XYZ file of C-alpha atoms in Angstrom:
565
model
C 97.323 82.669 72.138
C 97.670 83.914 75.495
C 101.322 83.223 76.004
C 102.043 86.285 73.498
C 99.184 88.258 74.331
C 101.423 90.578 75.738
C 104.336 90.760 73.874
C 104.806 93.864 71.519
C 106.924 94.216 67.917
C 108.198 96.470 65.746
C 108.589 96.604 62.453
C 112.404 95.336 62.467
C 110.854 92.858 64.740
C 108.430 91.796 62.517
C 110.871 91.508 59.701
C 113.204 89.296 61.898
C 110.715 87.006 62.979
C 109.105 87.005 59.431
C 112.541 86.224 58.093
C 112.151 89.477 55.631
C 113.538 92.331 55.110
C 112.092 95.379 56.922
C 110.817 97.064 54.246
C 108.391 94.430 53.751
C 106.494 95.330 56.376
C 106.430 98.764 55.701
C 104.799 97.084 52.340
C 102.471 94.806 54.107
C 100.936 97.941 55.909
C 100.521 100.637 52.902
C 99.191 97.506 50.751
C 96.738 96.035 53.046
C 93.828 97.496 55.238
C 93.348 94.693 57.406
C 96.722 94.634 58.251
C 96.722 95.003 62.590
C 96.820 98.621 63.924
C 100.349 100.030 65.944
C 100.160 101.359 69.565
C 102.566 104.278 70.421
C 104.631 103.961 73.213
C 107.960 106.228 74.652
C 111.713 105.330 72.467
C 114.049 104.079 74.998
C 116.577 106.925 75.101
C 113.451 109.084 75.790
C 114.020 111.305 72.267
C 110.425 110.722 71.093
C 108.204 108.053 70.709
C 107.817 104.750 68.625
C 104.914 102.525 67.313
C 104.721 98.752 68.181
C 102.322 95.604 67.432
C 101.033 93.693 69.153
C 102.628 90.167 68.560
C 98.929 87.775 68.623
C 97.429 90.044 65.766
C 100.667 90.153 63.792
C 100.693 86.330 64.150
C 96.922 86.023 63.452
C 97.612 88.250 60.250
C 100.606 86.510 59.108
C 99.368 83.178 59.098
C 96.999 83.650 56.100
C 100.033 84.477 53.693
C 102.055 81.728 52.248
C 105.423 81.980 51.530
C 106.180 81.717 47.909
C 107.964 79.624 45.873
C 111.077 81.540 45.019
C 111.235 83.147 48.654
C 110.858 79.229 50.867
C 114.034 78.189 52.001
C 115.458 75.182 51.335
C 113.483 73.613 54.939
C 110.327 75.241 54.441
C 107.616 72.902 52.751
C 105.106 73.861 50.189
C 102.843 75.962 52.157
C 104.877 77.394 54.259
C 103.238 80.991 55.512
C 104.857 83.540 57.491
C 102.614 83.308 60.447
C 104.502 79.864 60.769
C 107.737 81.747 60.963
C 106.777 84.177 62.716
C 105.749 81.458 65.307
C 109.157 79.177 65.090
C 110.917 83.221 65.591
C 108.601 83.628 68.819
C 108.734 79.902 69.798
C 112.552 79.705 69.959
C 112.901 83.135 71.784
C 110.338 81.673 74.898
C 112.786 78.502 74.471
C 116.058 80.363 74.921
C 114.432 83.764 75.861
C 117.339 85.919 75.516
C 116.756 87.492 72.231
C 113.258 88.532 73.427
C 115.265 89.709 76.587
C 117.463 91.988 75.168
C 114.980 93.422 72.549
C 112.762 94.046 75.968
C 116.221 95.540 77.015
C 117.071 98.030 74.445
C 113.329 98.714 73.333
C 110.353 100.440 75.011
C 111.161 99.303 78.034
C 115.170 99.872 78.537
C 114.431 103.393 80.425
C 113.372 101.873 83.611
C 116.282 99.874 83.230
C 119.392 101.913 82.688
C 118.261 105.174 84.952
C 120.526 107.488 84.691
C 123.175 105.941 82.665
C 123.656 107.148 78.946
C 122.132 105.050 76.225
C 125.782 104.279 75.047
C 127.122 103.219 77.942
C 123.969 101.468 79.317
C 124.360 99.151 75.370
C 127.571 98.347 75.884
C 127.092 96.807 79.774
C 123.998 94.859 77.683
C 126.548 94.125 75.238
C 128.942 92.785 77.697
C 126.705 90.882 79.318
C 125.521 89.110 75.902
C 129.327 88.196 75.676
C 130.066 86.772 78.722
C 126.837 84.797 78.934
C 127.587 82.915 76.162
C 131.722 82.714 75.977
C 132.395 82.597 79.244
C 129.817 80.592 81.623
C 131.483 80.107 84.685
C 132.547 83.939 85.125
C 128.301 84.617 84.344
C 128.098 82.525 87.324
C 130.011 84.359 89.579
C 127.883 87.225 88.573
C 125.126 86.320 88.221
C 125.461 85.040 91.717
C 126.472 88.874 92.886
C 123.055 89.998 91.175
C 121.117 87.232 93.367
C 122.749 89.490 96.408
C 121.281 92.060 94.929
C 121.766 95.262 97.824
C 121.715 98.503 95.420
C 122.725 100.957 95.335
C 126.333 98.703 96.057
C 126.265 95.729 94.667
C 125.172 97.778 91.054
C 129.075 98.789 91.227
C 130.124 95.721 92.713
C 128.436 93.692 89.677
C 130.073 95.952 86.693
C 133.589 95.241 88.441
C 133.064 91.403 88.239
C 131.847 92.337 84.571
C 134.721 93.971 83.682
C 136.949 91.379 85.653
C 135.108 88.515 83.665
C 135.581 90.181 80.000
C 139.390 90.894 81.077
C 139.230 86.988 81.537
C 138.052 86.526 77.622
C 139.760 88.990 75.818
C 142.215 90.160 77.516
C 144.272 93.023 80.248
C 142.955 96.510 79.170
C 139.780 95.416 77.435
C 137.787 95.303 80.839
C 138.795 99.478 81.715
C 135.648 100.864 80.118
C 133.491 99.504 81.763
C 135.377 99.624 84.985
C 135.502 103.932 83.805
C 131.251 103.668 83.929
C 130.901 101.395 86.758
C 130.923 104.473 89.319
C 128.460 106.426 86.835
C 125.822 104.133 87.392
C 123.527 106.271 89.037
C 119.994 104.212 89.271
C 120.728 101.802 86.770
C 119.006 98.726 87.743
C 122.213 96.021 87.065
C 120.880 93.075 89.153
C 117.314 93.298 87.368
C 119.082 93.043 83.740
C 121.412 90.223 84.938
C 118.510 88.410 86.423
C 116.367 88.880 83.067
C 118.685 87.358 81.065
C 120.112 84.687 83.437
C 116.397 83.369 82.886
C 117.539 82.553 79.845
C 118.570 79.358 78.233
C 119.183 79.834 74.148
C 118.582 76.653 72.505
C 121.024 77.359 69.801
C 124.555 79.096 69.482
C 123.782 81.330 66.924
C 121.259 83.068 69.505
C 123.861 84.373 71.203
C 125.389 86.372 68.100
C 122.138 87.217 66.648
C 121.134 89.264 70.445
C 125.410 91.149 70.257
C 124.425 92.030 66.664
C 120.743 92.891 67.554
C 121.942 95.087 70.298
C 125.455 96.166 67.864
C 122.733 97.460 65.717
C 121.149 99.771 68.345
C 123.778 100.975 69.487
C 124.388 102.024 66.379
C 121.148 103.634 65.543
C 120.468 105.710 69.261
C 124.409 106.162 70.329
C 127.421 105.757 67.454
C 126.922 109.204 66.285
C 127.618 110.371 69.703
C 129.865 108.374 70.680
C 132.016 108.101 67.942
C 131.717 104.649 66.866
C 130.683 104.300 63.128
C 129.926 101.228 62.741
C 129.063 99.429 59.166
C 125.192 98.325 58.351
C 124.390 95.209 58.146
C 123.336 95.482 53.905
C 126.388 96.387 53.178
C 128.580 94.257 55.657
C 126.144 91.221 54.304
C 127.369 92.183 51.010
C 130.556 92.532 50.862
C 130.909 89.308 52.925
C 128.984 88.045 49.475
C 132.231 89.312 47.443
C 134.998 87.922 49.858
C 133.349 84.571 50.360
C 133.582 82.779 46.895
C 136.597 79.872 46.667
C 136.710 79.758 50.508
C 138.067 76.500 50.745
C 141.102 78.009 49.554
C 141.390 80.868 52.261
C 143.388 81.015 55.426
C 143.623 84.074 56.094
C 141.172 87.353 56.766
C 142.199 90.283 58.118
C 140.896 93.838 58.743
C 143.151 96.537 59.366
C 140.417 99.233 60.626
C 137.790 96.174 62.285
C 135.435 98.765 64.103
C 133.169 96.350 65.887
C 134.409 93.454 63.796
C 130.795 93.410 61.992
C 133.297 92.775 58.754
C 134.786 89.907 59.524
C 131.935 88.538 61.175
C 129.845 88.856 58.027
C 132.595 87.621 55.907
C 133.349 84.323 58.360
C 129.446 84.084 58.182
C 129.593 83.828 54.702
C 132.927 81.723 54.099
C 131.169 79.428 56.988
C 128.751 78.302 54.470
C 131.092 77.901 51.588
C 133.067 75.695 53.290
C 130.742 72.988 54.505
C 131.511 73.321 58.245
C 135.355 73.072 57.426
C 138.196 74.932 60.273
C 137.108 78.593 59.775
C 140.637 81.564 58.531
C 142.377 82.934 60.650
C 141.030 86.300 61.425
C 142.758 89.681 62.426
C 142.222 92.791 63.102
C 143.360 96.079 63.907
C 141.187 98.981 65.773
C 141.438 102.585 67.082
C 140.048 103.027 70.566
C 139.232 100.161 73.691
C 135.725 100.589 72.975
C 135.482 99.165 69.877
C 138.166 96.955 69.963
C 136.905 95.005 72.967
C 133.510 94.694 70.935
C 135.199 93.369 67.884
C 136.461 90.805 69.821
C 133.467 90.365 71.732
C 131.631 89.821 68.320
C 133.939 87.764 66.862
C 133.861 85.355 69.912
C 130.251 84.919 69.959
C 130.929 84.071 65.674
C 133.537 81.000 67.070
C 136.761 82.901 67.093
C 137.858 83.533 70.495
C 141.491 83.446 69.315
C 140.820 86.362 66.900
C 144.502 88.581 67.159
C 142.640 92.348 67.528
C 145.462 95.239 67.921
C 145.562 98.439 68.434
C 146.039 100.629 64.952
C 145.333 103.764 63.342
C 143.710 106.604 61.153
C 146.055 106.060 58.340
C 148.430 103.283 57.539
C 151.811 104.845 57.376
C 151.005 106.297 60.818
C 152.238 102.956 61.735
C 154.505 99.837 60.223
C 153.188 98.672 56.989
C 152.276 95.234 56.258
C 155.688 94.277 55.448
C 155.876 90.383 54.726
C 152.535 89.379 56.252
C 149.862 88.932 53.800
C 146.416 87.817 53.638
C 144.001 85.294 51.425
C 141.058 88.099 52.188
C 140.618 91.608 53.407
C 137.784 93.076 54.604
C 137.474 97.140 55.766
C 135.527 99.765 56.164
C 138.205 102.749 56.719
C 138.218 106.057 58.217
C 137.125 108.413 55.416
C 139.031 111.121 54.335
C 141.106 111.208 57.201
C 144.724 112.993 57.577
C 147.955 111.790 56.867
C 150.596 111.956 59.784
C 153.288 114.833 59.056
C 155.481 111.941 59.298
C 154.896 108.467 57.776
C 156.464 106.144 60.662
C 156.665 103.080 57.045
C 155.731 104.396 53.489
C 156.454 101.587 51.501
C 153.033 99.794 50.497
C 153.073 102.745 48.479
C 153.561 101.447 45.114
C 151.701 103.793 43.143
C 152.869 106.914 44.575
C 152.607 109.175 47.469
C 148.740 110.517 48.720
C 148.501 113.924 49.514
C 148.780 114.737 52.777
C 144.725 116.022 53.235
C 143.737 112.638 52.598
C 144.507 109.038 53.282
C 142.053 106.738 50.939
C 144.305 106.386 48.989
C 147.262 105.581 51.822
C 144.503 102.595 52.752
C 143.937 101.259 49.118
C 147.506 101.246 48.567
C 148.226 99.226 52.075
C 145.221 96.925 51.339
C 146.819 95.840 48.056
C 150.074 95.347 49.774
C 148.340 93.076 52.623
C 147.315 90.603 49.230
C 148.741 87.335 49.177
C 148.627 86.324 45.620
C 145.466 85.332 44.299
C 144.283 87.328 47.663
C 140.782 89.535 47.174
C 139.651 92.240 49.246
C 136.231 94.276 49.481
C 136.540 98.099 51.038
C 134.088 100.533 51.322
C 135.238 103.997 50.212
C 133.812 107.421 49.871
C 132.935 107.709 46.523
C 135.090 110.961 45.802
C 137.945 108.731 45.643
C 136.443 107.685 42.184
C 136.869 110.502 40.320
C 138.837 112.765 42.517
C 141.387 115.097 40.514
C 143.635 115.650 43.127
C 146.936 115.205 41.076
C 148.476 112.551 43.396
C 145.444 110.817 43.797
C 144.864 110.238 39.757
C 148.126 109.366 39.351
C 148.153 106.541 41.915
C 144.668 105.021 40.644
C 145.454 105.514 36.853
C 148.932 103.559 38.336
C 146.237 100.872 39.992
C 144.216 100.507 37.099
C 147.045 99.737 35.078
C 148.632 97.247 37.206
C 145.210 95.513 37.318
C 144.683 95.791 40.563
C 141.012 97.088 40.602
C 138.653 94.458 40.188
C 135.234 96.325 40.255
C 133.833 99.212 41.872
C 129.810 99.066 43.403
C 128.018 102.133 43.642
C 125.372 101.739 46.829
C 122.601 103.544 47.353
C 122.952 107.149 49.470
C 121.830 107.121 52.698
C 122.575 103.309 53.924
C 124.559 104.125 56.712
C 123.277 105.875 59.879
C 126.596 107.797 60.995
C 127.087 109.245 57.564
C 125.358 110.748 54.679
C 128.365 110.699 52.830
C 127.675 108.856 49.374
C 129.769 105.208 49.543
C 131.711 103.039 46.909
C 132.951 99.384 47.649
C 136.256 98.727 45.962
C 136.670 94.701 44.847
C 140.863 94.965 44.800
C 142.826 91.855 43.709
C 146.272 91.154 44.186
C 148.837 92.342 41.312
C 150.077 89.690 38.827
C 153.442 88.596 38.426
C 153.251 90.737 34.901
C 151.761 93.785 36.494
C 150.302 94.459 33.180
C 146.109 95.601 33.391
C 146.124 97.147 30.157
C 143.974 94.755 28.049
C 141.619 94.051 31.340
C 138.721 95.161 32.175
C 136.590 96.818 35.174
C 133.108 95.961 35.977
C 131.319 99.137 37.018
C 127.950 98.286 38.971
C 125.393 101.180 39.893
C 123.217 100.161 42.792
C 122.464 103.692 43.571
C 118.411 103.610 43.149
C 118.363 100.601 45.078
C 116.823 100.243 48.439
C 113.328 101.208 50.500
C 113.589 104.105 53.132
C 113.010 102.782 56.250
C 112.568 105.735 57.952
C 112.713 109.240 57.041
C 116.991 109.221 57.351
C 118.064 105.899 56.555
C 117.734 103.525 53.544
C 117.970 99.160 53.646
C 118.655 97.193 51.007
C 116.275 93.942 50.783
C 118.009 90.677 50.275
C 117.034 89.753 47.355
C 118.634 93.232 46.132
C 121.788 92.306 47.783
C 121.417 89.710 45.870
C 121.003 91.263 42.358
C 124.045 92.884 42.931
C 126.412 90.510 43.965
C 124.843 88.455 40.792
C 126.078 91.285 38.615
C 129.895 90.011 39.989
C 128.998 86.776 39.462
C 127.683 86.754 36.193
C 130.966 88.830 34.755
C 132.921 86.485 36.523
C 131.509 83.370 34.551
C 131.228 85.149 31.795
C 135.383 86.089 31.948
C 135.489 82.752 32.758
C 133.776 80.886 29.586
C 135.986 83.734 27.395
C 133.144 85.530 26.616
C 131.676 88.770 26.370
C 129.964 89.946 29.763
C 126.720 92.002 28.259
C 125.818 93.568 31.889
C 122.741 95.530 33.040
C 121.285 98.269 30.959
C 122.393 100.804 33.764
C 122.970 98.545 36.640
C 126.294 96.805 35.669
C 128.560 97.311 32.626
C 132.225 95.873 31.774
C 134.586 98.847 30.479
C 138.163 97.761 29.036
C 140.809 99.802 30.250
C 141.295 101.205 27.424
C 138.455 103.014 27.690
C 138.972 103.954 31.371
C 142.358 105.361 30.249
C 140.536 107.561 27.721
C 138.381 109.199 30.542
C 141.471 110.010 32.510
C 141.042 107.113 34.838
C 137.426 107.913 36.482
C 136.328 104.983 38.463
C 132.977 106.494 39.474
C 130.117 103.900 38.324
C 127.565 106.303 36.959
C 130.190 108.151 34.559
C 129.887 104.867 32.342
C 126.422 103.543 33.185
C 124.039 106.191 34.176
C 121.984 108.298 31.132
C 121.704 111.042 33.356
C 125.132 111.549 34.192
C 127.009 113.825 31.670
C 129.402 111.763 29.858
C 132.350 114.627 29.046
C 133.886 113.697 32.228
C 136.801 116.661 31.236
C 134.007 119.476 31.516
C 134.651 120.537 34.779
C 137.979 122.412 35.705
C 139.818 120.024 37.814
C 141.903 122.780 39.724
C 138.323 123.528 40.753
C 137.577 119.787 41.593
C 140.621 119.780 43.378
C 139.876 122.545 45.701
C 136.564 121.182 46.349
C 138.265 118.100 46.802
C 140.864 119.380 49.362
C 137.754 121.600 51.197
C 135.808 118.815 51.769
C 138.474 116.863 53.105
C 139.517 119.109 55.137
C 135.790 119.631 56.685
C 135.772 116.364 57.558
C 139.015 116.334 59.328
C 137.949 119.462 61.713
C 134.183 117.698 62.610
C 135.952 114.931 63.329
C 138.332 117.034 65.500
C 135.050 118.866 67.144
C 133.580 115.653 67.764
C 136.695 114.117 69.364
C 137.067 117.855 71.608
C 133.182 116.931 72.595
C 133.104 113.559 73.696
C 136.774 114.808 76.133
C 134.802 117.394 77.347
C 131.898 114.632 78.264
C 134.296 111.989 79.520
C 135.523 114.966 82.277
C 132.145 116.072 83.089
C 130.995 112.212 83.583
C 133.631 111.543 85.449
């Protein structure tokens, strides 16, 4: 055990190594008095303290707990303990060491490595280093060789310039500009030490590169996402979306994300399809995004998931601000578009407005219609939307929503629990959409509603997480509904959680699509009780407030960039 006596792990580390969800660790700690106690160390970003545990003590405790039969993985024999998993995880980290090195660099020791560099810039460099380390071995040799000639302080800037060139080599012209911009403001960032630490690793399996990148991406979202304006999709939501689009993966030839962010939805969906395709050729992946930073991260992320040639291009915060999908369509579309953004004053190409013109103040239904227009025959999409899109009383949005339901393109809506996203408090719903049928008639169909608002556990004062079994449970409601439809029998649903609602009932409720209206006993069933004019005014005020907040964030970000330069 002496080889891990000095290793410290957080609660998230314990969950990852023991292959459980983060709330399970909290439950162990709360329910078992003999669970090892934590130590307190300073946070990496200097914002306070964090609790960590000695890996040796955690391993000894986990070795006494057998994994239940229904939780064992196919390759795990009866009698496997959580300690076996934890030890194996640590063994992989020591054999390859990349993940362990990344955790060290982004954990309690991060501050002494990053020096005066901002958390966002520091994590950006680490993400680029992991990408080059995994995907560009020849370029990594140049970076590593320069680190061995460490002539601080000048070599720090030179090292980051080498790194920027490597990123340009892998992703194409323009993607290294962000790194070049921060090369002049490194301060006392220990670049060479960081490179040498990563260079001393040798992953035993390719997946460790993607795991290390996702680890850093989660840290970026947690520590720097809000201030940097990069709002990434939490892993639980990405995993759930991937389940909805991975079905019948053998026939999927293309997948697209029209607002790709850091590629987290595409990466999760492709991982899910890889399992379903049993090693077959992955579909063509493409995406569009706003800002050089997210697009560069998306390119790195997808390359580390085995898609170095994914087509990524600049996009827009509202689809009508750019060219429509035209004749290009996709078998699957996944996206987490910007919520409640404004439409351009003069739309460039509104040809995708099949169901009507959205209101100027809100692009939610610009996005929804664009996605429907982007689907190939038989195609399906999973879209994250703010809850208000499901029940907005704005006349234009209500007309579009009604037309979408009547056309049969709305398949299901899943209300997610609050506080799932670290960067927004807005409640979120997953819309499952399908391509219009030739008949264009959904009048005798039905829509599945799933209310998962009560799922999940708080993992911090401000954030909630879904356990894997909860994610699977939510997906199982959809699977069961699909199976019932295929067999031609009614779907019984689950009381308070899921229900298949006939379009005739949805029509009677003025095409309101909020799952709580059809499922929760604590929500009034008279959806017409509120004054539609009042709801419309409130909706417009909320959208305007979000628009002003985004403008203020952008202005502050621009001032900070100028000040930093």
